[in-house]
Every structure is written in C-alpha cells, then in structure tokens.
Short mmCIF file of C-alpha atoms and ligand atoms in Angstrom, two decimals:
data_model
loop_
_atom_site.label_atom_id
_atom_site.label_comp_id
_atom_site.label_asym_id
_atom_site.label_seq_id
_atom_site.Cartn_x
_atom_site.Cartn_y
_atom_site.Cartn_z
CA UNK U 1 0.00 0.00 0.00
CA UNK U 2 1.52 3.56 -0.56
CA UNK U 3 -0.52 6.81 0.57
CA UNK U 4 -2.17 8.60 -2.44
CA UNK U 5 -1.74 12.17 -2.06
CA UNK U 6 -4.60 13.71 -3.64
CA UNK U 7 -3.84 17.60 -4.62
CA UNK U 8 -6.49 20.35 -5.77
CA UNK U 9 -5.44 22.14 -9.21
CA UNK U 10 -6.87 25.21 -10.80
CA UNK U 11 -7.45 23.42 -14.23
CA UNK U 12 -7.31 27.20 -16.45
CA UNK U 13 -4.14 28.17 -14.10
CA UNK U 14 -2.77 25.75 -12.38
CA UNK U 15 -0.85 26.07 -9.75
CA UNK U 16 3.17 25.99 -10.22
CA UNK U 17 3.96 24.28 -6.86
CA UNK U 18 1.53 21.75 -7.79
CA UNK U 19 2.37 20.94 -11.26
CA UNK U 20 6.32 20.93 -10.01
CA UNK U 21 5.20 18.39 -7.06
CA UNK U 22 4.05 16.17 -9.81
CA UNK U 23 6.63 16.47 -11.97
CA UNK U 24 8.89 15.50 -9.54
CA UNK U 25 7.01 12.27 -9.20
CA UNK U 26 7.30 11.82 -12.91
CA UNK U 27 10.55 11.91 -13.28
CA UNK U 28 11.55 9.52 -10.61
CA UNK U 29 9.57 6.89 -11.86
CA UNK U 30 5.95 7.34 -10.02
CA UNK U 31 2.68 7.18 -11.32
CA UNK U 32 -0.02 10.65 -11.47
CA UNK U 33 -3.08 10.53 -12.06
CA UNK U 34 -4.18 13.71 -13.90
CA UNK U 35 -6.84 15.38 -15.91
CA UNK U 36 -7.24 15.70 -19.73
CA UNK U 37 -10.70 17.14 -21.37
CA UNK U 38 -11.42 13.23 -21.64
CA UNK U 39 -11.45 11.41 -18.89
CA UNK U 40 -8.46 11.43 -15.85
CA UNK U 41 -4.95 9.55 -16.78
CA UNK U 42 -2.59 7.43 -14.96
CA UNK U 43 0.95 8.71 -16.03
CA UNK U 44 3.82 8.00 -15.47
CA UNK U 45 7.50 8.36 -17.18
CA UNK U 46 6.47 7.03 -21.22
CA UNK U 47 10.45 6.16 -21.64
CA UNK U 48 11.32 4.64 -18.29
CA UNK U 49 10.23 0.79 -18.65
CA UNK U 50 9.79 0.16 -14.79
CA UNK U 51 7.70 3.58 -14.48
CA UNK U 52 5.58 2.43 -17.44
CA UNK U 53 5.36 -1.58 -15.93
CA UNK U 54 3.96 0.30 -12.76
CA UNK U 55 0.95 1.39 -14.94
CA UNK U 56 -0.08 -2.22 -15.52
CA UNK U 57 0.59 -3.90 -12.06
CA UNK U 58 -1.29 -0.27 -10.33
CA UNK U 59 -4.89 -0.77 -13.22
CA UNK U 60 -4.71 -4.95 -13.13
CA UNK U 61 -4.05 -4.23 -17.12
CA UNK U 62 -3.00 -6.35 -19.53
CA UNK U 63 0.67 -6.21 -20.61
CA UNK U 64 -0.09 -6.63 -24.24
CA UNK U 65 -2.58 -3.44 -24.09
CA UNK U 66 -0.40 -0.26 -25.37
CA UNK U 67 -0.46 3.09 -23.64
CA UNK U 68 -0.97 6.17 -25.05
CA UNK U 69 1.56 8.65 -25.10
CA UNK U 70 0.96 12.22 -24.30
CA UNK U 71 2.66 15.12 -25.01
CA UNK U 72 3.01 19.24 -25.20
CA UNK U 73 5.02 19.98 -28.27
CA UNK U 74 4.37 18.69 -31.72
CA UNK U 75 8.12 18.37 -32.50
CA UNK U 76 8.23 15.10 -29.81
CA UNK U 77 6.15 13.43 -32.86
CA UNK U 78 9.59 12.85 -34.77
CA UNK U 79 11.31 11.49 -31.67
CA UNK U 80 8.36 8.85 -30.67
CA UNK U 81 7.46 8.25 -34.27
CA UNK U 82 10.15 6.95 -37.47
CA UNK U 83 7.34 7.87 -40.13
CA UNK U 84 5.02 10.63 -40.16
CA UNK U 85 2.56 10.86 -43.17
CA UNK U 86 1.65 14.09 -44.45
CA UNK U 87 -2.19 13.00 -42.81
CA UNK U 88 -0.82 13.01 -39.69
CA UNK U 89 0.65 17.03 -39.98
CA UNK U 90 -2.90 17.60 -41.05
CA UNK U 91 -5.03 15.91 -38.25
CA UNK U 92 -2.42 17.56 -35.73
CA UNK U 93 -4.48 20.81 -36.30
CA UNK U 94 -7.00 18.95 -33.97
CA UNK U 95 -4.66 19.14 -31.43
CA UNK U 96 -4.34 19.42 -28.32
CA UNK U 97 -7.61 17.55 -28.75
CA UNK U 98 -9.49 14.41 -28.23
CA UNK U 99 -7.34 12.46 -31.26
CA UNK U 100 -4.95 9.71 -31.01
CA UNK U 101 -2.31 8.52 -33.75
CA UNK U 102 -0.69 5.85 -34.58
CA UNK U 103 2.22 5.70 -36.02
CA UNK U 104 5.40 3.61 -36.33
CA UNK U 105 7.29 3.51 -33.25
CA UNK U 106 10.42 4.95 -32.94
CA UNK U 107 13.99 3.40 -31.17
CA UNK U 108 13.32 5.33 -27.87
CA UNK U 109 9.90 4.56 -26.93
CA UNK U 110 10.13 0.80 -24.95
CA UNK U 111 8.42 -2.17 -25.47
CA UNK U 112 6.35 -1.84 -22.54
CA UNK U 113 5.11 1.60 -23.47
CA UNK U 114 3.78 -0.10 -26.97
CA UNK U 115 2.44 -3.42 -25.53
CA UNK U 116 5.39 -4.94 -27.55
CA UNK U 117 3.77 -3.67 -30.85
CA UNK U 118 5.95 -1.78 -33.21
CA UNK U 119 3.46 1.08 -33.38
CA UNK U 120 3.25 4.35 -30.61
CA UNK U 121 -0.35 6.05 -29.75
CA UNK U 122 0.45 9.81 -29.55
CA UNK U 123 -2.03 12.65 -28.52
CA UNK U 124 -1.35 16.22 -27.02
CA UNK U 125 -4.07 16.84 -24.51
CA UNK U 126 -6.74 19.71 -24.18
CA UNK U 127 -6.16 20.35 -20.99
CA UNK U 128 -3.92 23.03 -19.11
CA UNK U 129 -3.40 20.61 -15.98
CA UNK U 130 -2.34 18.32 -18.56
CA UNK U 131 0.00 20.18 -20.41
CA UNK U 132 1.75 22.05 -17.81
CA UNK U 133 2.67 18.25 -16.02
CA UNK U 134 4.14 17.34 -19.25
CA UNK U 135 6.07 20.48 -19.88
CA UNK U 136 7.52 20.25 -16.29
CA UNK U 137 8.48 16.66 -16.24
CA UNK U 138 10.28 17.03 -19.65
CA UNK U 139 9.31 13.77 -21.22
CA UNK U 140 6.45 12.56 -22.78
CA UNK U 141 3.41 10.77 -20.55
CA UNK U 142 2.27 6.98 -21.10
CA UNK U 143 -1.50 7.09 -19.61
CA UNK U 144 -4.39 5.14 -20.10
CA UNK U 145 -7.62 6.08 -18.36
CA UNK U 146 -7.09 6.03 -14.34
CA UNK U 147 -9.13 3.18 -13.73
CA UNK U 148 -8.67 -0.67 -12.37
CA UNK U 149 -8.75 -2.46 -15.85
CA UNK U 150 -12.44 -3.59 -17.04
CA UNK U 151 -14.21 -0.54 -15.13
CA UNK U 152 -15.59 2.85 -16.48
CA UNK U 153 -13.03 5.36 -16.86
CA UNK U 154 -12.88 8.56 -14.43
CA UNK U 155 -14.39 11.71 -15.30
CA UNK U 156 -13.85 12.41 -11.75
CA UNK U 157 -10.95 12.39 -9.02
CA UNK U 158 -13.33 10.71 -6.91
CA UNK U 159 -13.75 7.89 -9.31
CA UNK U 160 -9.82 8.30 -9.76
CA UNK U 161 -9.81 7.45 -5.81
CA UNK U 162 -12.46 4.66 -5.88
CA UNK U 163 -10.51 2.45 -8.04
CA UNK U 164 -6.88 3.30 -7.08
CA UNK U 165 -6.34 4.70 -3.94
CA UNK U 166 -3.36 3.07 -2.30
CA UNK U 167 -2.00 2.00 -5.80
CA UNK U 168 -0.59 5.18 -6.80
CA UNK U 169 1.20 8.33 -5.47
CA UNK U 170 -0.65 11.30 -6.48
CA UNK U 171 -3.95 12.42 -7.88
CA UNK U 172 -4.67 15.69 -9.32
CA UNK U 173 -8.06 16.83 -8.77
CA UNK U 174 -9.35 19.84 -11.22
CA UNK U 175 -12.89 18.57 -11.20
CA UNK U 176 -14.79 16.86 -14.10
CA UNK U 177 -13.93 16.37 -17.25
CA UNK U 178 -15.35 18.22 -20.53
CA UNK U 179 -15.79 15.24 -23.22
CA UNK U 180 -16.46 12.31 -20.56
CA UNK U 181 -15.34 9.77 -23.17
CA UNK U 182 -11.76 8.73 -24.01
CA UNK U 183 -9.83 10.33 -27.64
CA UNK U 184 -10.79 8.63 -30.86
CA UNK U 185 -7.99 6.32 -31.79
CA UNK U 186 -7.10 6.52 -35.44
CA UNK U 187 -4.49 4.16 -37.02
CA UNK U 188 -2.54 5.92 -39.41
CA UNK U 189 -0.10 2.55 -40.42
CA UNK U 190 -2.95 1.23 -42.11
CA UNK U 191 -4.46 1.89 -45.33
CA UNK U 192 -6.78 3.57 -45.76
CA UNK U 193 -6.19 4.79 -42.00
CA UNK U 194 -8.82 3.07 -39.73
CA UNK U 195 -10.47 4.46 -36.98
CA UNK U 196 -9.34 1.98 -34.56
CA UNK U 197 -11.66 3.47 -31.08
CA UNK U 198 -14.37 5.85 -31.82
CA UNK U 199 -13.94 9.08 -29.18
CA UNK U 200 -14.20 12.59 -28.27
CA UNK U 201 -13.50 13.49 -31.71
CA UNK U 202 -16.12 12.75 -34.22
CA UNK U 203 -15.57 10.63 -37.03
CA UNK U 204 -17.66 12.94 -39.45
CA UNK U 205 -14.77 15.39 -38.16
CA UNK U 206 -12.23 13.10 -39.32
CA UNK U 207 -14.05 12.30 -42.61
CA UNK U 208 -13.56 16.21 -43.29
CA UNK U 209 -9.69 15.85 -43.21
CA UNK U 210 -9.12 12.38 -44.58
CA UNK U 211 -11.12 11.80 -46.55
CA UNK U 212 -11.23 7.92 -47.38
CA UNK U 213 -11.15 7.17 -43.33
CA UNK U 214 -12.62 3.73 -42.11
CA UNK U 215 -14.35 2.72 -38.65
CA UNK U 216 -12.30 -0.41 -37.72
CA UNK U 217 -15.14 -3.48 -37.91
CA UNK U 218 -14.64 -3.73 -33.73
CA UNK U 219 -15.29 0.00 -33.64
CA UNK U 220 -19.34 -0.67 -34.42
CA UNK U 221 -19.48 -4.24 -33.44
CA UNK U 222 -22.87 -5.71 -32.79
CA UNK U 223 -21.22 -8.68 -31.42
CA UNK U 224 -17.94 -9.75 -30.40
CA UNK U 225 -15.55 -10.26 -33.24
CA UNK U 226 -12.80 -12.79 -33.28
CA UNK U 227 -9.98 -11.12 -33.22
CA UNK U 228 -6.89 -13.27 -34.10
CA UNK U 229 -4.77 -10.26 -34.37
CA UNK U 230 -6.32 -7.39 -32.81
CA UNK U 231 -5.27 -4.52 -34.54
CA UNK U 232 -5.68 -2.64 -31.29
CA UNK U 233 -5.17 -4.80 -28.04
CA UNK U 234 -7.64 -2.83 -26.49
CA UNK U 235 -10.29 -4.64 -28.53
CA UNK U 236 -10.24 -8.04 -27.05
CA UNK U 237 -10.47 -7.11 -23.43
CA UNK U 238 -13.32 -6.69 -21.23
CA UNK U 239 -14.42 -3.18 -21.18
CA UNK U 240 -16.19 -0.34 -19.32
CA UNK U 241 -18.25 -2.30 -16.94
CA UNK U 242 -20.27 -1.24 -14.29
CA UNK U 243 -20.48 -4.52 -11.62
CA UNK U 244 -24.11 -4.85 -12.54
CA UNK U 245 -25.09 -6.78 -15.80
CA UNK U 246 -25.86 -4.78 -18.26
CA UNK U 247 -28.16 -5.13 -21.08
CA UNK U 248 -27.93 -2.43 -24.20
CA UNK U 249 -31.45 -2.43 -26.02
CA UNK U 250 -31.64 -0.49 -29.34
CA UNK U 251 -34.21 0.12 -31.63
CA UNK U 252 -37.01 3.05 -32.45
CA UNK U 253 -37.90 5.35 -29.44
CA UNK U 254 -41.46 3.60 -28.96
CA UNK U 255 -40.47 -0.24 -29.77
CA UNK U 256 -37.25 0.70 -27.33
CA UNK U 257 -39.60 1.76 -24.49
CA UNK U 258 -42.04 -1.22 -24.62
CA UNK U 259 -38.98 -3.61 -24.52
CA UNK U 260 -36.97 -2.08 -21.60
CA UNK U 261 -40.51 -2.07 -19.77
CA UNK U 262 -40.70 -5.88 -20.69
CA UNK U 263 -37.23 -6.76 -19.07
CA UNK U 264 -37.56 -4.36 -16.19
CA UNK U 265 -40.93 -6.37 -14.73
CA UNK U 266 -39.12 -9.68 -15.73
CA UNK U 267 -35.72 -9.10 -13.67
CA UNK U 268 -38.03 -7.86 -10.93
CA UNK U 269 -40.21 -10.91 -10.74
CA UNK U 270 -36.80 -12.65 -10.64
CA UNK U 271 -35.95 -10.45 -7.42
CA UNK U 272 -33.43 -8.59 -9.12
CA UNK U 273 -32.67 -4.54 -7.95
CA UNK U 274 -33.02 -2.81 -11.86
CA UNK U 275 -31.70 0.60 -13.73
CA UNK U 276 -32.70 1.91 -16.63
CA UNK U 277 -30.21 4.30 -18.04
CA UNK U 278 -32.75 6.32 -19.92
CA UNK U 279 -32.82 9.38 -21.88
CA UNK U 280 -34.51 12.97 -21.17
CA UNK U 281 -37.45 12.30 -23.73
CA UNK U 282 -38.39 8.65 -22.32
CA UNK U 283 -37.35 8.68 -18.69
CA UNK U 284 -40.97 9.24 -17.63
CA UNK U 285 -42.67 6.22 -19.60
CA UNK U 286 -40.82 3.48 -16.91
CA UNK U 287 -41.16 2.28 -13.62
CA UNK U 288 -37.81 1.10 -12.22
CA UNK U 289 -35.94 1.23 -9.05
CA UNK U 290 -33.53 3.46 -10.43
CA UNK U 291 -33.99 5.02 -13.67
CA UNK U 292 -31.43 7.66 -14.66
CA UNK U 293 -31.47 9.75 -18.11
CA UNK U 294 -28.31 10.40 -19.87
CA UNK U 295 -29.83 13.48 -21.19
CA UNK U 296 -31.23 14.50 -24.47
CA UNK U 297 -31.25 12.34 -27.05
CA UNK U 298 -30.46 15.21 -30.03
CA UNK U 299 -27.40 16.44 -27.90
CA UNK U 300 -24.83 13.32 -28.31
CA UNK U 301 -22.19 15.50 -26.32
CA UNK U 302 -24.15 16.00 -23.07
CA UNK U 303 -24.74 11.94 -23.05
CA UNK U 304 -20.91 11.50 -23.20
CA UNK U 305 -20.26 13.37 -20.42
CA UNK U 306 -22.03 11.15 -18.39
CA UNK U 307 -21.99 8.36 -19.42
CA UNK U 308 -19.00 7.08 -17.56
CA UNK U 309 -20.87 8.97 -14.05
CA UNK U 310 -23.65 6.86 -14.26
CA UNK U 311 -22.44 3.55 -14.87
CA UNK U 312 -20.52 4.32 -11.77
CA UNK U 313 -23.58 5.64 -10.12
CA UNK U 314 -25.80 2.66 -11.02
CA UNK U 315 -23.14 0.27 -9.00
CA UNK U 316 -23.05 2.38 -5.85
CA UNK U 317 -27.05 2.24 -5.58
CA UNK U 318 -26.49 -1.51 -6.15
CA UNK U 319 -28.42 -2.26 -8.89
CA UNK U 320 -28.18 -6.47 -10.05
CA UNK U 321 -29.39 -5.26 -13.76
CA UNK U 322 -28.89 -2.55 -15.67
CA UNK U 323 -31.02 -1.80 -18.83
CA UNK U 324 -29.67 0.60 -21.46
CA UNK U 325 -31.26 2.69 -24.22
CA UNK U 326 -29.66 2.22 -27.41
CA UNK U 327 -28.72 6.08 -28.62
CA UNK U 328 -28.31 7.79 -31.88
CA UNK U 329 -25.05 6.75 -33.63
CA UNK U 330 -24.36 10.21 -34.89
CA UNK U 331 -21.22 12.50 -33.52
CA UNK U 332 -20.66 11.09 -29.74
CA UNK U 333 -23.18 9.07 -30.42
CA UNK U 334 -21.06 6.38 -31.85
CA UNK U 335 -18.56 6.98 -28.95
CA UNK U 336 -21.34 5.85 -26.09
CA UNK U 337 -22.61 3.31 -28.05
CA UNK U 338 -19.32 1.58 -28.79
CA UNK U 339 -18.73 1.27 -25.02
CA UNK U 340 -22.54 0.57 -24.15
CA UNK U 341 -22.01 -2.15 -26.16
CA UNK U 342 -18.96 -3.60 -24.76
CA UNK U 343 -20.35 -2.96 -21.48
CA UNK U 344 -23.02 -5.19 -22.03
CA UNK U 345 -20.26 -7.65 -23.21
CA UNK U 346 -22.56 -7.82 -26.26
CA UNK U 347 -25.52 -8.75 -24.69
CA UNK U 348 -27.69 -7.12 -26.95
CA UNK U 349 -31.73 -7.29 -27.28
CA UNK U 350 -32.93 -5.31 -30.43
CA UNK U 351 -36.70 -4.14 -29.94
CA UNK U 352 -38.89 -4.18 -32.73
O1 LIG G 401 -8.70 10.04 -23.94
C1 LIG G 401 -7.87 9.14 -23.84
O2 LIG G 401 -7.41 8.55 -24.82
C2 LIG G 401 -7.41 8.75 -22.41
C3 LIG G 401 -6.71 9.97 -21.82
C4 LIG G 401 -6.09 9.65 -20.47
O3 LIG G 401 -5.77 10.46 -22.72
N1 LIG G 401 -6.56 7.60 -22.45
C5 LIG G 401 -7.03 6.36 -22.71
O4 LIG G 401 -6.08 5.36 -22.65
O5 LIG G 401 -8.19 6.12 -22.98
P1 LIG G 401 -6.46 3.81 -22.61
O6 LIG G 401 -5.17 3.13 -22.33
O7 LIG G 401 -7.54 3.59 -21.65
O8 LIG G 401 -6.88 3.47 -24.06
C6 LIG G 401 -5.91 3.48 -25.09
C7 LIG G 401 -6.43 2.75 -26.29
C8 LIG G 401 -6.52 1.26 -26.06
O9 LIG G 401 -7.70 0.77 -26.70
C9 LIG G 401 -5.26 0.74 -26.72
O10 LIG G 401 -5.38 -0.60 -27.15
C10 LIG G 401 -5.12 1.71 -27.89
O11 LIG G 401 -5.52 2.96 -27.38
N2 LIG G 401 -3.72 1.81 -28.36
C11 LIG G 401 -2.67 2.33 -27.70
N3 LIG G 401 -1.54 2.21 -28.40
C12 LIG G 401 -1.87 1.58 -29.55
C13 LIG G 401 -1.15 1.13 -30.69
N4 LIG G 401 0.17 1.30 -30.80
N5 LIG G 401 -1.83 0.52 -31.69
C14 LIG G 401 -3.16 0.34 -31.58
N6 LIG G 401 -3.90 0.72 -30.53
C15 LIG G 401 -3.28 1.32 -29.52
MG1 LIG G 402 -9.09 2.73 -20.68
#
C-alpha cells in the first residue's frame, strides 16, 4: 500500500507548486493521475520501462494493451514516431484535442510503453493541468484512463480514488472532465487509415480531413468479433463495466420503451434490484428502481459526459441489472454506443 496524495489544481491556471510536485514524481519513476478534457490519466514516465510496468501492475491491465503517449510539443512526434505521413501534420491541427495517432514507433519509446507492438499512440491533450505536467516533467506521458482495468473510466478524481487509492502516489483533482469519453484512436499505419476506437472526436470530423477514413469493424461491433490479431489490443479485453449486468437495447424510441418495460418487470419478478439508463425524452414512460437519463437524445455531447458517471452511479445504488437505451449513432453518439455495447459484453436485445 503507498498513501495517495490527492492535490487540488486550478485546471485554467494551475498552480506551479503543484504541477512541479508532480513532476517530480514523474521523473523519478511514479505514477499521477491527472486530468485531460477526456477522462483522468494514470501517467507516469512514457520512456522509463519500470515507471511504465507500474501502470499495468497499479490498473490490473493487460501487458499486451499499449499506452498512449501524451505530449506538449508537436516536434516530440519525430522522436516517438520513425514515419510521419503528411495525414498526420494535417489531423495535428485537432490538437491538443481528443485524437490519437498511430504511427510507427520509434527506437526510444520501450516495449512496454507499446504493448510490444511496433506502433506508438500519440495525442497532445486539451487540458492546461495536462500540459503544464508534461512540460515540467520534460518527457512525454504513457497514460491510459485512471481506472482498475475492465471498469468505467474517471471523469472524476473521486472515481480516480475509488478504483486506485493506495496503488498510486498522487492524484490531481481539477474537477470533471469536458468530453467524458476517451480520444478517438485513429491508425494511421494502415491503409486507408482506420479508426481503430471511436472518441471525443467525431468521425464525421475526421471524414472532413481524410477523406477515405474507415471505422475499424470492432469499432461498431454488434457482437464480439474474433480477433486473431487485434489490430488494437484494447479490442479483445473486457471493457467499461459497471459490476451490474448490463443489457444495451436499441431500436425506435417507442419499440425501445415497450422492450426495456418488458425486461424491467421480468428481472423484478426474478428479485433482481433494476436501472434503466434512460434518456430525457423517455425517462418518464418506466417504472424502475432506479432510472437515470443520460440526457437528451439530439445532444450526443451532453450523453458523453455522463456516461462514464452513471455507470458508476448505477453500482453504488447496487443495482443487479442494468437496462440501457440504445442512442443515436451520430457525432458522440457512436462513442457511447461503442462502449454501451462492450459494457453489455454484447448482450444485446434489439426491440422491434
Ligand atoms: O482520452 C484518452 O485517450 C485517455 C486519456 C487519459 O488520454 N486515455 C485512454 O487510454 O483512454 P487507454 O489506455 O484507456 O486506451 C488506449 C487505447 C486502447 O484501446 C489501446 O489498445 C489503444 O488505445 N492503443 C494504444 N496504443 C496503440 C497502438 N500502438 N496501436 C493500436 N492501438 C493502440
Ligand atoms: Mg481505458
């Protein structure tokens, strides 16, 4: 067990004996948690190996699940990466945004960083907190979201703390996050480049700037595809999931409502505590024990940034069941329903 300091941070100014506190972590080989305009990140030292292994023992992860790497200055690109395609100086005008690249790795960046692939995940945050713990530490940032592997990423500090308390030596708090759902992943190695993780970014964004970009079959997956190679690790392992069951029902508004109805009184009469995770325009047609909207469902961005909340939520009202709305598949649409849908582990009833 070590003791997790957990530090307020003005996230539009932050403090300079905070951010140098954390740097100093950094650089000998600890582990931050920190806020990006995602969700929070578990960093540590992205070209010290035994910093970097202390990421997967502290999150339960999977060593053959690559971090991302973040960083503050464009120009670290040519150190991390051996080939940058003219797309990629393009789709850096998103950043610092919600958009990860991949590209092919470089000599410096270690095995452990890349999950042993030969490819690095780069992306320069949107958030000053961010930045500023970069910038101070002088070297790029390996962090996946701070979570224990398999559960809903933070949008929180408090979530940050619920999962990995004891595990970790610092946690900057500068309240919630703006996007709620990790960066879009795009995979720039392949061609044509492959959205690899649908995100904060949009894919009709990306569609703008590259224009003959593909959604990765795992990125809309209806069911769980067999993966003999994944072309992201991150594919094959269990993902996003609240401790209750969860069920993800799509289909039109008024078929969607008469389903979830159906399931709610049939887990009931099997005993079973039941959520719905509704929506602002259906919420009031069901009778639950908990029912909890994501929010409208014409505003795709508001449901992102809570979708990760109230998964969490759900759990610590110890629900057995939880019963999803399908959502529109449109902008961050896409995002919540590619992790709705692993959440359920594919357990997927269409109503109609
Ligand atoms: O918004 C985000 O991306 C957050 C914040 C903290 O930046 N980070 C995040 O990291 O979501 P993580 O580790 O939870 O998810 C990283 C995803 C995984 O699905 C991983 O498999 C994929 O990116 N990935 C990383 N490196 C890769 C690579 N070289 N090739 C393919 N996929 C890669
Ligand atoms: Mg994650």
């Amino acid at each position: 067990m070590k003791r997790t300091v957990t530090l307020r941070v003005n996230g539009e100014k932050p403090e300079r004996s905070v951010i140098r506190a954390a740097a100093e972590i950094i650089r000998s080989g600890g582990l931050v948690a920190f806020p990006t305009e995602t969700v929070y990140g578990l960093g540590a030292d992205a070209l010290n190996p035994e910093a970097v292994r202390r990421i997967y023992a502290a999150k339960g992860r999977p060593l053959d699940n690559p971090l991302i790497v973040h960083i503050a200055d464009r120009r670290d690109v040519y150190r991390l990466a051996d080939d940058v395609p003219s797309a990629a100086e393009d789709l850096m005008d998103f950043w610092p945004g919600p958009l990860t690249l991949v590209l092919r790795a470089s000599g410096i960046v270690p095995r452990e960083t890349t999950g042993g692939l030969d490819t690095v995940a780069v992306r320069m945050p949107n958030h000053e907190v961010a930045l500023a713990l970069i910038r101070e530490s002088g070297v790029p940032i390996a962090a996946p979201s701070a979570n224990l592997a398999g559960r809903p990423s933070p949008t929180t500090a408090m979530h940050v703390k619920q999962d990995l308390d004891g595990r970790i030596d610092m946690i900057l708090d500068a309240g919630p996050t703006a996007i709620g759902v990790e960066s879009t992943v795009l995979d720039l190695t392949s061609k044509p480049p492959q959205v690899l993780r649908p995100g904060g970014l949009p894919f009709e964004e990306l569609r703008r700037i590259i224009h003959d970009v593909r959604l990765h079959p795992s990125a809309v997956a209806e069911r769980e595809l067999r993966i003999a190679v994944a072309a992201s690790p991150g594919m094959k392992h269990k993902h996003y999931s609240p401790k209750a069951q969860l069920i993800l029902v799509e289909g039109e508004t008024s078929a969607l409502i008469s389903k979830i109805q159906e399931l709610v009184s049939r887990y009931n009469r099997h005993g079973k505590k039941v959520g719905v995770l509704a929506t602002d325009e259906t919420q009031r047609h069901y009778q639950a024990d908990v029912i909890k909207s994501l929010g409208s469902r014409g505003d795709t961005s508001f449901m992102a940034k809570n979708l990760f909340r109230l998964l969490r939520e759900f759990d610590d009202e110890g629900v057995d069941v939880i019963i999803a709305e399908g959502v529109p598949l449109r902008h961050l649409g896409l995002a919540v329903m590619n992790r709705l849908r692993k959440a359920s582990g594919f357990n997927i009833v269409r109503a109609d």
